[in-house]
Short mmCIF file of C-alpha atoms and ligand atoms in Angstrom, two decimals:
data_model
loop_
_atom_site.label_atom_id
_atom_site.label_comp_id
_atom_site.label_asym_id
_atom_site.label_seq_id
_atom_site.Cartn_x
_atom_site.Cartn_y
_atom_site.Cartn_z
CA UNK A 1 15.80 194.50 97.78
CA UNK A 2 13.98 192.89 100.71
CA UNK A 3 17.03 190.71 101.33
CA UNK A 4 19.34 193.72 101.20
CA UNK A 5 17.20 195.58 103.75
CA UNK A 6 17.29 192.56 106.04
CA UNK A 7 21.09 192.45 105.80
CA UNK A 8 21.41 196.14 106.61
CA UNK A 9 18.97 195.78 109.51
CA UNK A 10 21.01 192.86 110.86
CA UNK A 11 24.24 194.84 110.66
CA UNK A 12 22.65 197.82 112.46
CA UNK A 13 21.20 195.53 115.14
CA UNK A 14 24.57 193.85 115.62
CA UNK A 15 26.28 197.24 116.04
CA UNK A 16 23.70 198.28 118.69
CA UNK A 17 24.29 195.03 120.61
CA UNK A 18 28.02 195.57 120.30
CA UNK A 19 27.63 198.97 121.93
CA UNK A 20 25.83 197.48 124.94
CA UNK A 21 28.34 194.72 125.52
CA UNK A 22 31.43 196.69 124.54
CA UNK A 23 32.50 197.68 128.05
CA UNK A 24 33.14 194.11 129.12
CA UNK A 25 35.01 192.97 126.02
CA UNK A 26 38.67 193.36 125.11
CA UNK A 27 39.48 195.34 121.95
CA UNK A 28 40.36 192.06 120.20
CA UNK A 29 37.00 190.56 121.20
CA UNK A 30 35.12 193.64 120.03
CA UNK A 31 37.01 193.49 116.72
CA UNK A 32 36.11 189.82 116.35
CA UNK A 33 32.46 190.64 117.01
CA UNK A 34 32.56 193.42 114.45
CA UNK A 35 33.91 191.06 111.79
CA UNK A 36 31.07 188.62 112.47
CA UNK A 37 28.56 191.45 112.12
CA UNK A 38 30.20 192.50 108.83
CA UNK A 39 30.53 188.99 107.44
CA UNK A 40 27.43 189.36 105.27
CA UNK A 41 27.94 193.03 104.53
CA UNK A 42 30.48 193.26 101.66
CA UNK A 43 31.13 197.00 102.00
CA UNK A 44 31.84 196.78 105.73
CA UNK A 45 33.85 193.58 105.33
CA UNK A 46 36.12 194.95 102.58
CA UNK A 47 36.70 198.15 104.52
CA UNK A 48 37.59 196.11 107.62
CA UNK A 49 39.93 193.75 105.76
CA UNK A 50 41.59 196.53 103.75
CA UNK A 51 42.57 198.28 106.99
CA UNK A 52 43.57 195.14 108.90
CA UNK A 53 47.32 194.69 109.61
CA UNK A 54 48.54 191.79 107.46
CA UNK A 55 52.09 191.07 108.63
CA UNK A 56 54.22 189.56 105.87
CA UNK A 57 53.63 188.09 102.42
CA UNK A 58 55.87 185.02 102.48
CA UNK A 59 55.07 183.52 99.07
CA UNK A 60 55.54 186.11 96.37
CA UNK A 61 57.13 185.83 92.91
CA UNK A 62 58.52 189.16 91.74
CA UNK A 63 57.85 188.65 88.03
CA UNK A 64 54.35 187.26 88.71
CA UNK A 65 53.50 190.07 91.10
CA UNK A 66 53.94 192.91 88.62
CA UNK A 67 50.86 193.78 86.57
CA UNK A 68 50.82 193.44 82.77
CA UNK A 69 50.22 197.17 82.35
CA UNK A 70 53.67 197.80 83.87
CA UNK A 71 55.31 195.30 81.53
CA UNK A 72 53.75 197.13 78.58
CA UNK A 73 55.33 200.36 79.86
CA UNK A 74 58.74 198.67 80.16
CA UNK A 75 58.45 197.26 76.63
CA UNK A 76 57.67 200.76 75.33
CA UNK A 77 60.63 202.20 77.26
CA UNK A 78 62.92 199.49 75.81
CA UNK A 79 61.64 200.10 72.26
CA UNK A 80 60.55 196.46 71.83
CA UNK A 81 58.09 194.93 69.38
CA UNK A 82 54.98 192.91 70.29
CA UNK A 83 53.62 190.04 68.23
CA UNK A 84 49.93 190.90 67.85
CA UNK A 85 48.79 187.28 67.98
CA UNK A 86 50.95 185.36 70.46
CA UNK A 87 51.99 188.51 72.40
CA UNK A 88 55.68 187.71 72.70
CA UNK A 89 58.31 190.46 72.73
CA UNK A 90 61.24 190.89 70.37
CA UNK A 91 63.94 193.50 69.75
CA UNK A 92 63.52 196.08 66.97
CA UNK A 93 63.18 196.56 64.08
CA UNK A 94 59.47 195.75 64.20
CA UNK A 95 57.63 194.42 61.13
CA UNK A 96 53.93 195.36 61.14
CA UNK A 97 53.36 193.36 57.92
CA UNK A 98 54.35 190.25 59.89
CA UNK A 99 52.26 191.25 62.91
CA UNK A 100 55.22 192.58 64.94
CA UNK A 101 54.18 196.06 65.97
CA UNK A 102 55.96 198.61 68.20
CA UNK A 103 55.02 198.02 71.85
CA UNK A 104 53.99 201.68 71.99
CA UNK A 105 50.94 200.72 69.92
CA UNK A 106 49.57 198.95 73.02
CA UNK A 107 49.22 202.35 74.66
CA UNK A 108 46.68 203.66 72.17
CA UNK A 109 45.23 200.61 70.37
CA UNK A 110 42.63 199.48 72.93
CA UNK A 111 41.97 196.10 71.32
CA UNK A 112 45.69 195.29 71.27
CA UNK A 113 46.14 196.52 74.82
CA UNK A 114 43.33 194.28 76.07
CA UNK A 115 44.73 191.32 74.18
CA UNK A 116 48.19 191.86 75.72
CA UNK A 117 46.86 192.20 79.27
CA UNK A 118 44.64 189.12 78.87
CA UNK A 119 47.54 187.10 77.48
CA UNK A 120 49.96 188.20 80.20
CA UNK A 121 47.51 187.39 83.00
CA UNK A 122 44.45 185.25 83.66
CA UNK A 123 42.10 188.20 83.12
CA UNK A 124 39.10 187.22 80.95
CA UNK A 125 40.49 183.72 80.44
CA UNK A 126 38.29 181.64 78.16
CA UNK A 127 39.39 178.12 77.20
CA UNK A 128 40.29 177.88 73.51
CA UNK A 129 41.46 174.88 71.46
CA UNK A 130 45.08 176.05 71.71
CA UNK A 131 44.81 177.50 75.24
CA UNK A 132 42.61 175.08 77.12
CA UNK A 133 43.76 175.29 80.71
CA UNK A 134 43.93 178.37 82.92
CA UNK A 135 46.88 176.90 84.85
CA UNK A 136 48.93 176.38 81.68
CA UNK A 137 47.89 179.84 80.46
CA UNK A 138 49.09 181.16 83.83
CA UNK A 139 52.53 179.51 83.62
CA UNK A 140 52.96 180.50 79.95
CA UNK A 141 52.70 184.20 80.81
CA UNK A 142 56.17 184.23 82.43
CA UNK A 143 57.96 183.41 79.17
CA UNK A 144 56.03 186.08 77.27
CA UNK A 145 56.94 189.12 79.37
CA UNK A 146 60.34 187.73 80.40
CA UNK A 147 62.41 189.92 77.97
CA UNK A 148 61.56 193.06 79.98
CA UNK A 149 61.94 191.75 83.51
CA UNK A 150 65.67 191.74 84.24
CA UNK A 151 66.26 195.37 83.25
CA UNK A 152 63.44 196.76 85.38
CA UNK A 153 63.89 195.38 88.88
CA UNK A 154 63.87 198.89 90.38
CA UNK A 155 60.41 199.68 88.98
CA UNK A 156 59.15 196.18 89.76
CA UNK A 157 60.30 196.27 93.38
CA UNK A 158 58.87 199.77 93.79
CA UNK A 159 55.50 198.53 92.51
CA UNK A 160 55.33 195.51 94.81
CA UNK A 161 56.52 197.14 98.04
CA UNK A 162 54.15 200.07 97.49
CA UNK A 163 51.26 197.63 97.01
CA UNK A 164 52.35 195.65 100.06
CA UNK A 165 52.36 198.78 102.22
CA UNK A 166 48.96 199.81 100.87
CA UNK A 167 47.67 196.41 102.03
CA UNK A 168 49.11 197.09 105.51
CA UNK A 169 51.92 194.56 105.14
CA UNK A 170 55.20 195.33 106.89
CA UNK A 171 57.34 192.48 105.49
CA UNK A 172 57.80 190.95 102.05
CA UNK A 173 59.88 187.98 100.89
CA UNK A 174 59.97 187.92 97.12
CA UNK A 175 61.35 185.14 94.92
CA UNK A 176 63.60 185.98 91.98
CA UNK A 177 66.72 184.76 90.19
CA UNK A 178 69.39 187.13 91.57
CA UNK A 179 72.11 185.92 89.17
CA UNK A 180 69.74 186.31 86.18
CA UNK A 181 70.62 182.87 84.83
CA UNK A 182 74.41 182.82 85.24
CA UNK A 183 74.54 179.85 87.66
CA UNK A 184 72.44 177.71 85.31
CA UNK A 185 74.84 178.59 82.49
CA UNK A 186 77.81 177.56 84.60
CA UNK A 187 76.13 174.26 85.47
CA UNK A 188 75.38 173.60 81.80
CA UNK A 189 79.02 174.24 80.86
CA UNK A 190 80.40 171.88 83.51
CA UNK A 191 77.88 169.07 83.13
CA UNK A 192 76.74 166.44 85.61
CA UNK A 193 78.62 164.34 88.14
CA UNK A 194 76.94 161.84 90.48
CA UNK A 195 79.00 163.02 93.44
CA UNK A 196 77.55 166.20 94.93
CA UNK A 197 80.82 167.18 96.65
CA UNK A 198 82.66 166.95 93.32
CA UNK A 199 79.92 168.97 91.61
CA UNK A 200 80.18 171.63 94.26
CA UNK A 201 83.98 171.94 94.20
CA UNK A 202 84.04 172.08 90.39
CA UNK A 203 81.42 174.82 90.34
CA UNK A 204 83.24 176.79 93.03
CA UNK A 205 86.50 176.47 91.11
CA UNK A 206 84.90 177.44 87.80
CA UNK A 207 83.60 180.85 88.80
CA UNK A 208 80.74 180.56 91.29
CA UNK A 209 82.22 183.46 93.26
CA UNK A 210 81.79 185.73 90.22
CA UNK A 211 78.19 184.51 89.78
CA UNK A 212 77.47 185.40 93.42
CA UNK A 213 79.20 188.80 93.09
CA UNK A 214 77.14 189.52 89.96
CA UNK A 215 73.95 188.51 91.77
CA UNK A 216 74.70 190.88 94.65
CA UNK A 217 75.35 193.69 92.18
CA UNK A 218 72.01 192.98 90.48
CA UNK A 219 70.25 193.21 93.85
CA UNK A 220 72.11 196.46 94.64
CA UNK A 221 70.96 197.96 91.32
CA UNK A 222 67.37 196.80 91.86
CA UNK A 223 67.16 198.05 95.42
CA UNK A 224 68.76 201.41 94.72
CA UNK A 225 66.46 201.86 91.72
CA UNK A 226 63.48 201.06 93.93
CA UNK A 227 64.55 203.52 96.61
CA UNK A 228 65.12 206.23 94.03
CA UNK A 229 61.66 205.76 92.51
CA UNK A 230 60.00 205.70 95.93
CA UNK A 231 61.99 208.70 97.18
CA UNK A 232 63.10 206.77 100.24
CA UNK A 233 65.90 209.24 100.99
CA UNK A 234 63.65 212.29 100.62
CA UNK A 235 61.50 214.13 103.14
CA UNK A 236 58.40 212.52 101.64
CA UNK A 237 59.17 208.83 101.19
CA UNK A 238 56.56 206.56 99.63
CA UNK A 239 54.77 204.18 102.01
CA UNK A 240 56.62 201.28 100.34
CA UNK A 241 59.92 202.44 101.88
CA UNK A 242 58.70 201.19 105.27
CA UNK A 243 58.30 197.58 104.08
CA UNK A 244 61.13 195.24 105.12
CA UNK A 245 62.10 193.54 101.88
CA UNK A 246 63.97 190.22 101.68
CA UNK A 247 64.71 187.89 98.77
CA UNK A 248 64.48 184.17 98.15
CA UNK A 249 66.82 182.69 95.53
CA UNK A 250 64.55 180.71 93.25
CA UNK A 251 65.77 177.58 91.46
CA UNK A 252 64.12 176.51 88.21
CA UNK A 253 63.32 172.88 88.95
CA UNK A 254 62.33 171.89 85.42
CA UNK A 255 65.86 172.55 84.15
CA UNK A 256 68.42 169.73 83.59
CA UNK A 257 69.86 168.34 86.84
CA UNK A 258 73.30 169.94 86.47
CA UNK A 259 71.66 173.35 86.07
CA UNK A 260 69.36 172.74 89.04
CA UNK A 261 72.33 171.83 91.23
CA UNK A 262 74.31 174.89 90.09
CA UNK A 263 71.34 177.19 90.81
CA UNK A 264 70.90 175.65 94.25
CA UNK A 265 74.58 176.07 95.05
CA UNK A 266 74.44 179.70 93.90
CA UNK A 267 71.45 180.24 96.19
CA UNK A 268 73.18 178.74 99.22
CA UNK A 269 76.41 180.65 98.53
CA UNK A 270 74.55 183.91 97.97
CA UNK A 271 72.40 183.55 101.09
CA UNK A 272 75.57 182.85 103.09
CA UNK A 273 77.20 186.03 101.77
CA UNK A 274 74.30 188.48 101.63
CA UNK A 275 71.75 188.92 104.45
CA UNK A 276 69.15 190.26 102.03
CA UNK A 277 68.86 186.78 100.50
CA UNK A 278 67.26 184.61 103.14
CA UNK A 279 66.29 181.32 101.50
CA UNK A 280 66.35 178.91 98.59
CA UNK A 281 63.11 177.80 96.92
CA UNK A 282 62.30 175.55 93.94
CA UNK A 283 59.90 176.98 91.36
CA UNK A 284 58.17 176.07 88.08
CA UNK A 285 55.16 173.88 87.47
CA UNK A 286 55.59 170.72 89.51
CA UNK A 287 54.02 168.51 86.84
CA UNK A 288 56.74 169.28 84.28
CA UNK A 289 58.64 166.10 83.44
CA UNK A 290 62.05 167.03 84.93
CA UNK A 291 60.39 168.34 88.10
CA UNK A 292 58.56 165.05 88.63
CA UNK A 293 61.28 162.76 87.35
CA UNK A 294 64.11 164.40 89.34
CA UNK A 295 62.08 165.20 92.45
CA UNK A 296 63.86 162.71 94.73
CA UNK A 297 67.23 163.77 93.28
CA UNK A 298 66.40 167.42 93.98
CA UNK A 299 65.55 166.56 97.59
CA UNK A 300 68.86 164.71 97.99
CA UNK A 301 70.70 167.74 96.55
CA UNK A 302 69.01 169.95 99.14
CA UNK A 303 69.80 167.46 101.89
CA UNK A 304 73.46 167.51 100.89
CA UNK A 305 73.72 171.29 100.54
CA UNK A 306 71.81 171.85 103.78
CA UNK A 307 74.58 169.84 105.46
CA UNK A 308 77.16 172.28 104.05
CA UNK A 309 75.09 175.45 104.65
CA UNK A 310 72.85 174.67 107.67
CA UNK A 311 72.13 178.34 108.35
CA UNK A 312 70.39 178.97 105.01
CA UNK A 313 66.61 178.66 105.13
CA UNK A 314 64.66 176.48 102.73
CA UNK A 315 61.05 176.95 101.67
CA UNK A 316 59.64 174.64 99.02
CA UNK A 317 56.74 174.63 96.64
CA UNK A 318 55.27 171.21 97.35
CA UNK A 319 52.01 169.45 96.81
CA UNK A 320 51.18 171.61 93.80
CA UNK A 321 49.63 168.70 91.93
CA UNK A 322 45.88 168.28 91.72
CA UNK A 323 43.80 165.13 91.11
CA UNK A 324 43.79 164.07 87.47
CA UNK A 325 46.72 166.29 86.58
CA UNK A 326 49.23 163.47 87.03
CA UNK A 327 49.14 159.73 87.68
CA UNK A 328 47.69 158.89 91.11
CA UNK A 329 51.07 157.47 92.10
CA UNK A 330 52.54 160.97 91.79
CA UNK A 331 49.90 162.35 94.13
CA UNK A 332 50.70 159.63 96.62
CA UNK A 333 54.45 160.19 96.30
CA UNK A 334 54.60 162.22 99.49
CA UNK A 335 56.03 165.35 97.91
CA UNK A 336 55.12 167.43 100.95
CA UNK A 337 56.50 164.93 103.44
CA UNK A 338 59.71 164.41 101.46
CA UNK A 339 60.18 168.16 101.05
CA UNK A 340 60.11 168.44 104.83
CA UNK A 341 61.92 165.26 105.87
CA UNK A 342 64.59 165.12 103.13
CA UNK A 343 64.58 168.60 101.59
CA UNK A 344 64.57 170.37 105.01
CA UNK A 345 61.72 172.70 104.06
CA UNK A 346 60.76 174.91 106.99
CA UNK A 347 57.77 176.20 105.07
CA UNK A 348 55.62 174.65 102.36
CA UNK A 349 54.21 176.68 99.47
CA UNK A 350 50.68 175.71 98.39
CA UNK A 351 50.46 172.16 99.81
CA UNK A 352 47.37 171.60 97.65
CA UNK A 353 47.44 167.82 97.29
CA UNK A 354 47.84 167.03 100.96
CA UNK A 355 44.60 165.00 100.92
CA UNK A 356 46.13 162.65 98.36
CA UNK A 357 49.46 162.00 100.07
CA UNK A 358 50.02 158.84 102.06
CA UNK A 359 48.91 158.86 105.71
CA UNK A 360 47.40 162.34 105.68
CA UNK A 361 46.54 162.62 109.40
CA UNK A 362 50.09 161.64 110.35
CA UNK A 363 51.54 164.15 107.90
CA UNK A 364 49.33 166.97 109.21
CA UNK A 365 50.22 166.07 112.80
CA UNK A 366 53.91 166.11 111.92
CA UNK A 367 53.60 169.53 110.27
CA UNK A 368 51.80 170.89 113.34
CA UNK A 369 54.33 169.37 115.75
CA UNK A 370 57.35 170.64 113.77
CA UNK A 371 55.76 174.06 113.13
CA UNK A 372 56.03 173.75 109.35
CA UNK A 373 54.12 176.74 108.04
CA UNK A 374 51.95 176.51 104.92
CA UNK A 375 52.03 179.54 102.61
CA UNK A 376 48.40 179.46 101.54
CA UNK A 377 47.37 181.37 98.41
CA UNK A 378 43.65 180.77 98.87
CA UNK A 379 42.44 183.17 96.17
CA UNK A 380 44.85 181.97 93.47
CA UNK A 381 44.08 178.37 94.42
CA UNK A 382 40.49 179.11 93.47
CA UNK A 383 41.05 181.10 90.29
CA UNK A 384 44.12 179.34 88.90
CA UNK A 385 43.58 175.81 90.25
CA UNK A 386 39.80 175.73 90.48
CA UNK A 387 40.02 174.41 94.03
CA UNK A 388 36.90 175.47 95.88
CA UNK A 389 34.76 173.94 98.61
CA UNK A 390 36.14 170.81 100.25
CA UNK A 391 39.08 170.65 97.78
CA UNK A 392 40.49 173.93 99.08
CA UNK A 393 43.04 173.10 101.74
CA UNK A 394 42.95 176.25 103.91
CA UNK A 395 40.43 174.86 106.47
CA UNK A 396 42.20 171.50 106.50
CA UNK A 397 45.49 172.98 107.69
CA UNK A 398 43.80 175.34 110.14
CA UNK A 399 41.76 172.51 111.68
CA UNK A 400 44.91 170.38 112.02
CA UNK A 401 46.74 173.14 113.92
CA UNK A 402 49.32 173.61 111.15
CA UNK A 403 50.57 177.21 111.08
CA UNK A 404 49.34 179.05 107.99
CA UNK A 405 50.03 182.45 106.45
CA UNK A 406 47.99 183.88 103.60
CA UNK A 407 50.19 184.82 100.64
CA UNK A 408 49.63 186.13 97.13
CA UNK A 409 51.90 183.94 94.95
CA UNK A 410 51.51 185.94 91.70
CA UNK A 411 49.21 188.85 92.39
CA UNK A 412 49.79 190.51 89.00
CA UNK A 413 49.04 187.48 86.85
CA UNK A 414 46.10 186.52 89.10
CA UNK A 415 44.91 190.17 89.02
CA UNK A 416 44.62 190.42 92.78
CA UNK A 417 46.01 191.86 96.01
CA UNK A 418 46.41 190.39 99.49
CA UNK A 419 43.19 191.84 100.93
CA UNK A 420 41.21 189.67 98.50
CA UNK A 421 42.87 186.56 99.93
CA UNK A 422 41.70 187.59 103.40
CA UNK A 423 38.22 188.15 101.98
CA UNK A 424 38.10 184.68 100.42
CA UNK A 425 39.23 183.15 103.71
CA UNK A 426 36.36 184.90 105.53
CA UNK A 427 33.63 184.50 102.91
CA UNK A 428 34.57 181.15 101.47
CA UNK A 429 35.90 179.22 104.45
CA UNK A 430 34.28 180.90 107.50
CA UNK A 431 37.61 182.02 108.93
CA UNK A 432 37.03 184.35 111.92
CA UNK A 433 39.08 187.25 113.29
CA UNK A 434 41.13 185.25 115.84
CA UNK A 435 42.19 182.85 113.06
CA UNK A 436 43.04 185.73 110.69
CA UNK A 437 45.09 187.40 113.41
CA UNK A 438 46.86 184.16 114.19
CA UNK A 439 47.83 183.79 110.50
CA UNK A 440 49.16 187.35 110.44
CA UNK A 441 51.23 186.74 113.57
CA UNK A 442 52.42 183.42 112.15
CA UNK A 443 53.61 185.16 108.98
CA UNK A 444 56.16 187.08 111.07
CA UNK A 445 56.89 184.18 113.41
CA UNK A 446 57.94 182.12 110.35
CA UNK A 447 59.52 184.94 108.33
CA UNK A 448 63.13 184.18 107.48
CA UNK A 449 64.56 187.04 109.54
CA UNK A 450 67.12 186.58 112.29
CA UNK A 451 66.48 186.93 115.97
CA UNK A 452 64.41 185.58 118.82
CA UNK A 453 60.65 185.75 118.75
CA UNK A 454 58.54 188.19 120.73
CA UNK A 455 56.45 185.16 121.74
CA UNK A 456 57.37 182.58 124.35
CA UNK A 457 56.77 179.69 121.93
CA UNK A 458 55.65 179.18 118.34
CA UNK A 459 51.90 179.67 118.03
CA UNK A 460 51.71 180.69 121.70
CA UNK A 461 51.20 184.42 121.52
CA UNK A 462 52.27 185.33 125.04
CA UNK A 463 55.10 187.85 125.11
CA UNK A 464 58.53 186.86 126.38
CA UNK A 465 59.24 187.88 129.98
CA UNK A 466 61.34 190.91 128.94
CA UNK A 467 58.23 192.49 127.39
CA UNK A 468 55.40 190.73 129.25
CA UNK A 469 54.44 193.84 131.25
CA UNK A 470 54.23 196.03 128.13
CA UNK A 471 51.23 197.21 126.16
CA UNK A 472 52.39 197.45 122.55
CA UNK A 473 50.82 200.77 121.66
CA UNK A 474 53.88 202.90 121.01
CA UNK A 475 57.50 202.28 121.89
CA UNK A 476 58.48 199.74 124.51
CA UNK A 477 58.81 201.43 127.92
CA UNK A 478 61.05 199.15 129.97
CA UNK A 479 64.79 198.88 129.42
CA UNK A 480 64.52 195.08 129.41
CA UNK A 481 62.03 195.10 126.55
CA UNK A 482 63.87 197.78 124.62
CA UNK A 483 67.11 195.80 124.92
CA UNK A 484 65.36 192.64 123.81
CA UNK A 485 63.86 194.35 120.77
CA UNK A 486 67.23 195.86 119.90
CA UNK A 487 68.71 192.36 119.86
CA UNK A 488 66.20 190.82 117.45
CA UNK A 489 65.02 191.89 114.01
CA UNK A 490 62.14 189.41 114.20
CA UNK A 491 60.91 190.74 117.55
CA UNK A 492 61.12 194.32 116.27
CA UNK A 493 58.88 193.46 113.33
CA UNK A 494 56.49 191.62 115.65
CA UNK A 495 56.42 194.60 118.01
CA UNK A 496 55.56 196.95 115.14
CA UNK A 497 52.78 194.58 114.11
CA UNK A 498 51.37 194.43 117.64
CA UNK A 499 51.28 198.22 117.81
CA UNK A 500 49.42 198.16 114.47
CA UNK A 501 46.95 195.66 115.92
CA UNK A 502 46.44 197.86 118.99
CA UNK A 503 45.64 200.83 116.78
CA UNK A 504 43.37 198.77 114.50
CA UNK A 505 41.42 197.10 117.30
CA UNK A 506 40.92 200.38 119.17
CA UNK A 507 38.57 201.41 116.33
CA UNK A 508 35.89 198.83 117.23
ZN1 LIG B 601 54.68 180.00 94.06
#
């Protein structure tokens, strides 16, 4: 209790001092001072971080972002059965004698409900002989709730954009498989050929256009379902309607090489045809055998396809291995560097093993010089990977001047939301307000949206000359700035975010 009183007294004293000095400080400086005064006051800190503008979530898996409770509801709606022990889903008829009960039982049977939620997330994870590793438990969840995902994109998108808006995000890029597996099927049917150009022309001739058309239809259905649920066309739209939503075409990298190539091609074709799909990304656990074994091949595929489709963005999960998880040679194999230099990644997801790659200082300097942003999921790196203290890479990238944006990865499975990631950055790694704000601005600077930046240069947050005389509090006043904003989707998002910052910082 004595300690608590001391903390409260410190916070009060800091606020008094703030009042005295406030006149001479800018709103941003006063806000930074407030955060320092709240650093050891959890209630004030959470309130501050919850209200803080957070820009965009750039690393977000749709199926991993939805909470298990929602998947239970979908399973009930679809009339599916749940295996009481392994918590997999199957079509009816159910067979309670064999442990396959109607999913609806998970609404009223509290023990079953808890077991399902724990199995479909990392909640209450306890190592068991047949479930020893939280990371493997985490990856195994996807296959268990998978049977309900494809039919419920509308509800899923509504859930995640609503949560994003509630966290004060204005932009979301979510990863999903738009074609729902059709490209992989096509690749499997046609088989492998060592010549990428031949592979591509055979896939195009064998029906890739239909795969892409089907993918676009799936996105239409998902988006219109989302808008309907959120009432976006009504007089009282949900807050989620205001979030700019874009998609990344994910490629399952642990699949056979012909299926990986076909998925990549579908992603590049789709992103070329549909502006909602902004990038290609490789997913699945990087220590799976095909992902490790075919890594260099995958990078060469991306290099080749990037040559054909240079306008399509690439973000890559890289450096997801941790010491002891694989042979040391795999950690040294420069997965981050090769993803950038051969795979053309403009952003790196996770980047956890950077300390174990060859020539780390040179790699970090290259990332800073080329403005390769790291999508840092600091909270999930702690709870899913166990990376805390000096093993957590957030301060390493920040110190090296590499642009970073905080992202959630799989907020549903990790039982989290973006504000908690900001909290871990502040409490665990001494990140201050200017660094948080820089990460928020960087999230929009590196978002895969078209158009020129509001800033004169990457990581230099001085407004371009057209808007340099403006104070972003409401709408731009000058014709030059208004015209510039009208010409660029990126700058419009950045302008909105700056007005949010003005409003936020005026409170301190
Ligand atoms: Zn990820």
